[in-house]
Amino acid sequence: TEQRVAELSQATESLFSELKFAAFGAVHSQKMHTQVNSFITDFEQQPDMMVGVINILETVKGTAASELSKQAVKRAVVAMALKSRSMKAMISKDRGRGSEAVQPLMMGGMLSQIGKAKMNLPEGGNLTPEQRAYVRKFPLLSYLMVAHEATVPFEVKRLILNQKRTLPENTASNNYPEFRWMTATLQNLVQDNDKRGKKEVAGDILRQLAGLKEFVVYEEDVNILSLATDFAALTTESDWRPAKDPIMAIKHILNSSIFQYGPKVIRDFLDHISMSLSHNQKIIKNDD
């Protein structure tokens, strides 16, 4: 409903405003956790959950929120819906876990770009290679903003750090940040935090490094979060370009998908959610 989206948008806007001047803490985490769980429960109790139109684009458009907040809410809701519908429709390793499987994805969606609140982001669409490399560090910065907080589950932190690592490193992909740079940076941060007595942060980073080495061929939740992020960005107006119509946004995602996502998430997106985001129209028509 518009009211639920407005509540989530307001909470997100408040969080992002506070993070410009303060560190992410337990109070922020608990507030977001409560909002997210309530939202998931409401969604999954709807009788038309599998077929209903997800009016997130229109409801977010009507809120007086910043671009970052609008994207965060869209990203979280699209990721939640895609995970929930694909779990219900298919034999999935997560089937039967319900909101327990969806919750990390939605939390990851809300927090995945909080690093941008601390960045001096360049304006416009034509970035220099240096500017592009700087912007592409946001997953690591976002992770570091929550790495110290024990109330944020490890899986949520893992999703934030790996949100743009959708394909194995030995394949042609658009993964970022650059793997060797990120692992070297994380190893240095382990030593720095260890010296400063921040054992819990050092321990979490070590677990993340171990997880990077265990990357499987297809990480479903990372792919879902990445696709939801791209859809949210394309359909949100920015200072330098208008919002794309959802049908054009989905076609753009399809056209770049070979280097962006594993094929399963694209199939799930087209089968279970794309029509409800695009005026109830099919994206791929006969003869396309």
Short mmCIF file of C-alpha atoms in Angstrom, two decimals:
data_model
loop_
_atom_site.label_atom_id
_atom_site.label_comp_id
_atom_site.label_asym_id
_atom_site.label_seq_id
_atom_site.Cartn_x
_atom_site.Cartn_y
_atom_site.Cartn_z
CA THR A 1 0.00 0.00 0.00
CA GLU A 2 1.02 3.62 -0.38
CA GLN A 3 1.10 3.96 3.41
CA ARG A 4 3.54 1.05 3.86
CA VAL A 5 5.84 2.38 1.13
CA ALA A 6 5.66 5.88 2.62
CA GLU A 7 6.65 4.51 6.05
CA LEU A 8 9.59 2.59 4.59
CA SER A 9 10.69 5.62 2.52
CA GLN A 10 10.52 7.90 5.55
CA ALA A 11 12.59 5.49 7.66
CA THR A 12 15.16 5.18 4.86
CA GLU A 13 15.40 8.94 4.32
CA SER A 14 15.92 9.45 8.06
CA LEU A 15 18.65 6.78 8.13
CA PHE A 16 20.56 8.21 5.17
CA SER A 17 20.37 11.75 6.60
CA GLU A 18 21.79 10.58 9.94
CA LEU A 19 24.59 8.58 8.29
CA LYS A 20 26.02 11.73 6.70
CA PHE A 21 27.14 12.78 10.18
CA ALA A 22 27.08 9.65 12.35
CA ALA A 23 28.21 6.02 12.36
CA PHE A 24 25.77 3.19 11.66
CA GLY A 25 24.74 1.66 14.99
CA ALA A 26 22.50 -0.87 16.70
CA VAL A 27 19.55 1.54 16.85
CA HIS A 28 19.67 2.06 13.06
CA SER A 29 19.94 -1.69 12.51
CA GLN A 30 17.04 -2.60 14.79
CA LYS A 31 14.74 0.06 13.30
CA MET A 32 15.48 -1.16 9.77
CA HIS A 33 15.09 -4.80 10.81
CA THR A 34 11.63 -4.08 12.26
CA GLN A 35 10.52 -2.17 9.14
CA VAL A 36 11.76 -4.89 6.79
CA ASN A 37 10.20 -7.82 8.70
CA SER A 38 6.85 -6.06 8.89
CA PHE A 39 6.96 -5.32 5.14
CA ILE A 40 7.81 -8.93 4.21
CA THR A 41 5.02 -10.29 6.43
CA ASP A 42 2.44 -7.97 4.86
CA PHE A 43 3.56 -8.89 1.34
CA GLU A 44 3.54 -12.65 1.89
CA GLN A 45 0.08 -12.58 3.50
CA GLN A 46 -1.54 -10.99 0.44
CA PRO A 47 -3.81 -13.50 -1.32
CA ASP A 48 -2.62 -12.30 -4.75
CA MET A 49 1.08 -12.27 -3.81
CA MET A 50 2.04 -14.46 -6.78
CA VAL A 51 0.14 -12.50 -9.45
CA GLY A 52 -0.57 -9.03 -8.09
CA VAL A 53 0.92 -5.91 -9.62
CA ILE A 54 3.78 -4.44 -7.60
CA ASN A 55 2.99 -0.71 -7.63
CA ILE A 56 6.36 0.29 -6.20
CA LEU A 57 7.25 2.68 -9.03
CA GLU A 58 4.15 4.84 -8.69
CA THR A 59 4.08 4.83 -4.90
CA VAL A 60 7.75 5.77 -4.54
CA LYS A 61 7.36 8.53 -7.15
CA GLY A 62 4.85 10.20 -4.85
CA THR A 63 7.19 10.36 -1.84
CA ALA A 64 9.31 13.39 -0.98
CA ALA A 65 12.49 11.33 -0.65
CA SER A 66 16.00 11.72 -2.06
CA GLU A 67 17.24 9.77 -5.07
CA LEU A 68 19.29 7.43 -2.84
CA SER A 69 16.27 6.70 -0.62
CA LYS A 70 13.93 6.06 -3.56
CA GLN A 71 16.41 3.65 -5.09
CA ALA A 72 16.91 1.85 -1.76
CA VAL A 73 13.17 1.25 -1.30
CA LYS A 74 12.66 0.10 -4.91
CA ARG A 75 15.71 -2.14 -4.74
CA ALA A 76 14.58 -3.78 -1.50
CA VAL A 77 10.97 -4.32 -2.61
CA VAL A 78 11.90 -5.70 -6.06
CA ALA A 79 14.48 -8.05 -4.48
CA MET A 80 11.93 -9.17 -1.87
CA ALA A 81 9.24 -9.84 -4.49
CA LEU A 82 11.59 -11.68 -6.85
CA LYS A 83 12.92 -13.93 -4.08
CA SER A 84 9.46 -14.61 -2.61
CA ARG A 85 7.80 -15.41 -5.93
CA SER A 86 10.61 -17.59 -7.25
CA MET A 87 10.70 -19.53 -3.96
CA LYS A 88 6.96 -20.14 -4.06
CA ALA A 89 6.95 -21.11 -7.74
CA MET A 90 9.99 -23.38 -7.89
CA ILE A 91 11.80 -26.10 -6.06
CA SER A 92 14.42 -23.95 -4.38
CA LYS A 93 16.97 -24.65 -1.67
CA ASP A 94 15.20 -21.88 0.27
CA ARG A 95 11.65 -23.15 -0.25
CA GLY A 96 9.91 -23.49 3.11
CA ARG A 97 12.18 -20.99 4.85
CA GLY A 98 9.78 -18.15 4.02
CA SER A 99 10.69 -14.72 5.36
CA GLU A 100 13.88 -16.13 6.91
CA ALA A 101 15.30 -16.48 3.38
CA VAL A 102 13.92 -13.15 2.13
CA GLN A 103 14.93 -10.98 5.09
CA PRO A 104 18.71 -10.79 4.39
CA LEU A 105 18.02 -9.81 0.78
CA MET A 106 15.67 -7.00 1.72
CA MET A 107 18.02 -5.74 4.46
CA GLY A 108 20.88 -5.92 1.96
CA GLY A 109 18.78 -3.95 -0.50
CA MET A 110 18.13 -1.20 2.03
CA LEU A 111 21.77 -0.91 3.12
CA SER A 112 23.70 -1.85 -0.03
CA GLN A 113 24.51 1.72 -1.09
CA ILE A 114 24.84 3.52 2.26
CA GLY A 115 28.53 4.04 1.44
CA LYS A 116 27.43 6.61 -1.14
CA ALA A 117 26.15 8.82 1.71
CA LYS A 118 29.82 9.38 2.66
CA MET A 119 31.19 9.69 -0.90
CA ASN A 120 31.77 12.83 -2.93
CA LEU A 121 30.02 11.47 -6.00
CA PRO A 122 30.73 13.04 -9.41
CA GLU A 123 27.80 14.54 -11.30
CA GLY A 124 26.68 13.75 -14.83
CA GLY A 125 26.83 10.63 -16.95
CA ASN A 126 30.19 11.00 -18.72
CA LEU A 127 32.66 9.93 -16.04
CA THR A 128 36.43 9.78 -16.45
CA PRO A 129 38.09 6.37 -15.85
CA GLU A 130 39.28 7.68 -12.46
CA GLN A 131 35.78 8.82 -11.47
CA ARG A 132 34.27 5.51 -12.57
CA ALA A 133 36.85 3.56 -10.54
CA TYR A 134 36.04 5.72 -7.50
CA VAL A 135 32.27 5.22 -7.80
CA ARG A 136 32.75 1.45 -8.21
CA LYS A 137 34.26 1.24 -4.71
CA PHE A 138 30.86 1.85 -3.08
CA PRO A 139 30.15 -1.85 -2.27
CA LEU A 140 33.29 -2.03 -0.13
CA LEU A 141 32.58 1.33 1.53
CA SER A 142 28.99 0.29 2.23
CA TYR A 143 30.20 -2.97 3.81
CA LEU A 144 32.74 -1.15 5.99
CA MET A 145 30.00 1.12 7.33
CA VAL A 146 28.21 -1.91 8.84
CA ALA A 147 31.12 -4.34 9.40
CA HIS A 148 31.45 -3.34 13.07
CA GLU A 149 27.74 -3.75 13.90
CA ALA A 150 26.99 -7.12 15.50
CA THR A 151 23.22 -6.75 15.02
CA VAL A 152 23.64 -6.84 11.22
CA PRO A 153 23.79 -10.55 10.24
CA PHE A 154 26.87 -11.86 8.44
CA GLU A 155 24.79 -12.82 5.39
CA VAL A 156 23.54 -9.23 4.99
CA LYS A 157 27.12 -7.94 5.16
CA ARG A 158 28.19 -10.56 2.61
CA LEU A 159 25.48 -9.43 0.19
CA ILE A 160 26.46 -5.77 0.57
CA LEU A 161 30.14 -6.51 -0.10
CA ASN A 162 29.47 -8.83 -3.07
CA GLN A 163 26.45 -7.09 -4.59
CA LYS A 164 28.28 -6.49 -7.88
CA ARG A 165 30.13 -9.82 -7.98
CA THR A 166 27.48 -11.79 -9.85
CA LEU A 167 29.63 -14.05 -12.06
CA PRO A 168 32.76 -16.14 -11.43
CA GLU A 169 36.05 -14.26 -11.77
CA ASN A 170 37.34 -16.45 -14.62
CA THR A 171 34.46 -15.44 -16.92
CA ALA A 172 33.78 -12.29 -18.95
CA SER A 173 31.88 -10.17 -16.46
CA ASN A 174 31.20 -6.68 -15.19
CA ASN A 175 32.13 -7.55 -11.58
CA TYR A 176 33.45 -4.76 -9.36
CA PRO A 177 35.33 -3.61 -7.33
CA GLU A 178 38.37 -5.21 -8.97
CA PHE A 179 39.01 -8.52 -7.20
CA ARG A 180 42.73 -8.23 -6.45
CA TRP A 181 42.39 -4.65 -5.22
CA MET A 182 39.47 -5.57 -2.95
CA THR A 183 41.10 -8.63 -1.40
CA ALA A 184 44.36 -6.74 -0.80
CA THR A 185 42.43 -3.86 0.80
CA LEU A 186 40.48 -6.23 3.03
CA GLN A 187 43.67 -8.01 4.14
CA ASN A 188 45.21 -4.65 5.11
CA LEU A 189 42.05 -3.78 7.03
CA VAL A 190 42.28 -7.05 8.98
CA GLN A 191 45.76 -6.05 10.18
CA ASP A 192 44.74 -2.45 10.95
CA ASN A 193 41.70 -3.48 12.99
CA ASP A 194 43.68 -6.18 14.77
CA LYS A 195 46.31 -3.64 15.86
CA ARG A 196 43.61 -1.26 17.11
CA GLY A 197 41.98 -4.02 19.17
CA LYS A 198 38.89 -4.28 17.00
CA LYS A 199 38.90 -8.06 16.98
CA GLU A 200 35.25 -8.48 15.96
CA VAL A 201 35.66 -6.31 12.85
CA ALA A 202 38.88 -8.11 11.93
CA GLY A 203 37.10 -11.45 12.40
CA ASP A 204 34.18 -10.44 10.17
CA ILE A 205 36.55 -9.28 7.41
CA LEU A 206 38.43 -12.59 7.62
CA ARG A 207 35.12 -14.46 7.19
CA GLN A 208 34.31 -12.29 4.17
CA LEU A 209 37.73 -13.03 2.64
CA ALA A 210 37.15 -16.76 3.15
CA GLY A 211 33.73 -16.40 1.51
CA LEU A 212 35.27 -14.73 -1.55
CA LYS A 213 37.42 -17.81 -2.11
CA GLU A 214 34.38 -20.10 -1.93
CA PHE A 215 32.37 -18.36 -4.66
CA VAL A 216 30.12 -20.88 -6.37
CA VAL A 217 29.13 -20.80 -10.03
CA TYR A 218 25.80 -19.11 -9.30
CA GLU A 219 25.07 -16.96 -6.23
CA GLU A 220 21.30 -16.49 -6.42
CA ASP A 221 20.87 -13.77 -3.79
CA VAL A 222 23.78 -11.69 -5.10
CA ASN A 223 22.28 -11.85 -8.60
CA ILE A 224 18.83 -10.87 -7.32
CA LEU A 225 20.23 -7.89 -5.43
CA SER A 226 22.31 -6.76 -8.41
CA LEU A 227 19.38 -6.97 -10.83
CA ALA A 228 17.07 -5.14 -8.40
CA THR A 229 19.75 -2.45 -8.01
CA ASP A 230 19.96 -1.89 -11.76
CA PHE A 231 16.18 -1.76 -12.16
CA ALA A 232 15.88 0.74 -9.29
CA ALA A 233 18.61 2.97 -10.73
CA LEU A 234 17.24 2.95 -14.28
CA THR A 235 13.68 3.81 -13.19
CA THR A 236 14.68 6.62 -10.82
CA GLU A 237 15.16 10.17 -12.05
CA SER A 238 18.57 11.69 -11.32
CA ASP A 239 20.07 15.16 -11.73
CA TRP A 240 21.59 14.15 -15.07
CA ARG A 241 18.96 11.93 -16.74
CA PRO A 242 15.22 11.22 -16.62
CA ALA A 243 13.83 7.95 -15.29
CA LYS A 244 13.41 5.21 -17.87
CA ASP A 245 10.02 3.64 -18.46
CA PRO A 246 10.02 0.20 -16.75
CA ILE A 247 9.67 -1.65 -20.08
CA MET A 248 12.76 0.12 -21.47
CA ALA A 249 14.61 -0.46 -18.19
CA ILE A 250 13.90 -4.20 -18.37
CA LYS A 251 14.99 -4.36 -22.03
CA HIS A 252 18.22 -2.56 -21.08
CA ILE A 253 18.80 -5.14 -18.32
CA LEU A 254 18.17 -8.00 -20.78
CA ASN A 255 20.52 -6.56 -23.38
CA SER A 256 23.44 -6.30 -20.94
CA SER A 257 22.62 -9.48 -19.00
CA ILE A 258 25.30 -11.76 -20.49
CA PHE A 259 28.03 -9.86 -18.60
CA GLN A 260 25.89 -8.92 -15.59
CA TYR A 261 23.92 -11.89 -14.21
CA GLY A 262 23.56 -15.64 -14.26
CA PRO A 263 20.76 -16.89 -16.54
CA LYS A 264 18.52 -18.22 -13.72
CA VAL A 265 17.84 -14.79 -12.21
CA ILE A 266 16.89 -13.40 -15.65
CA ARG A 267 14.47 -16.31 -16.20
CA ASP A 268 12.96 -15.86 -12.73
CA PHE A 269 12.66 -12.09 -13.28
CA LEU A 270 10.86 -12.53 -16.62
CA ASP A 271 8.64 -15.35 -15.35
CA HIS A 272 7.59 -14.01 -11.97
CA ILE A 273 7.93 -10.25 -11.68
CA SER A 274 8.70 -8.30 -14.88
CA MET A 275 5.07 -8.02 -16.05
CA SER A 276 3.87 -6.70 -12.71
CA LEU A 277 6.52 -3.94 -12.90
CA SER A 278 5.77 -2.95 -16.50
CA HIS A 279 2.10 -2.00 -16.79
CA ASN A 280 1.21 -5.74 -16.96
CA GLN A 281 2.73 -6.02 -20.44
CA LYS A 282 4.97 -8.81 -21.75
CA ILE A 283 8.54 -7.69 -22.30
CA ILE A 284 9.53 -10.22 -24.96
CA LYS A 285 6.85 -10.50 -27.63
CA ASN A 286 6.58 -12.75 -30.67
CA ASP A 287 9.29 -12.01 -33.26
CA ASP A 288 11.40 -9.94 -30.82
#
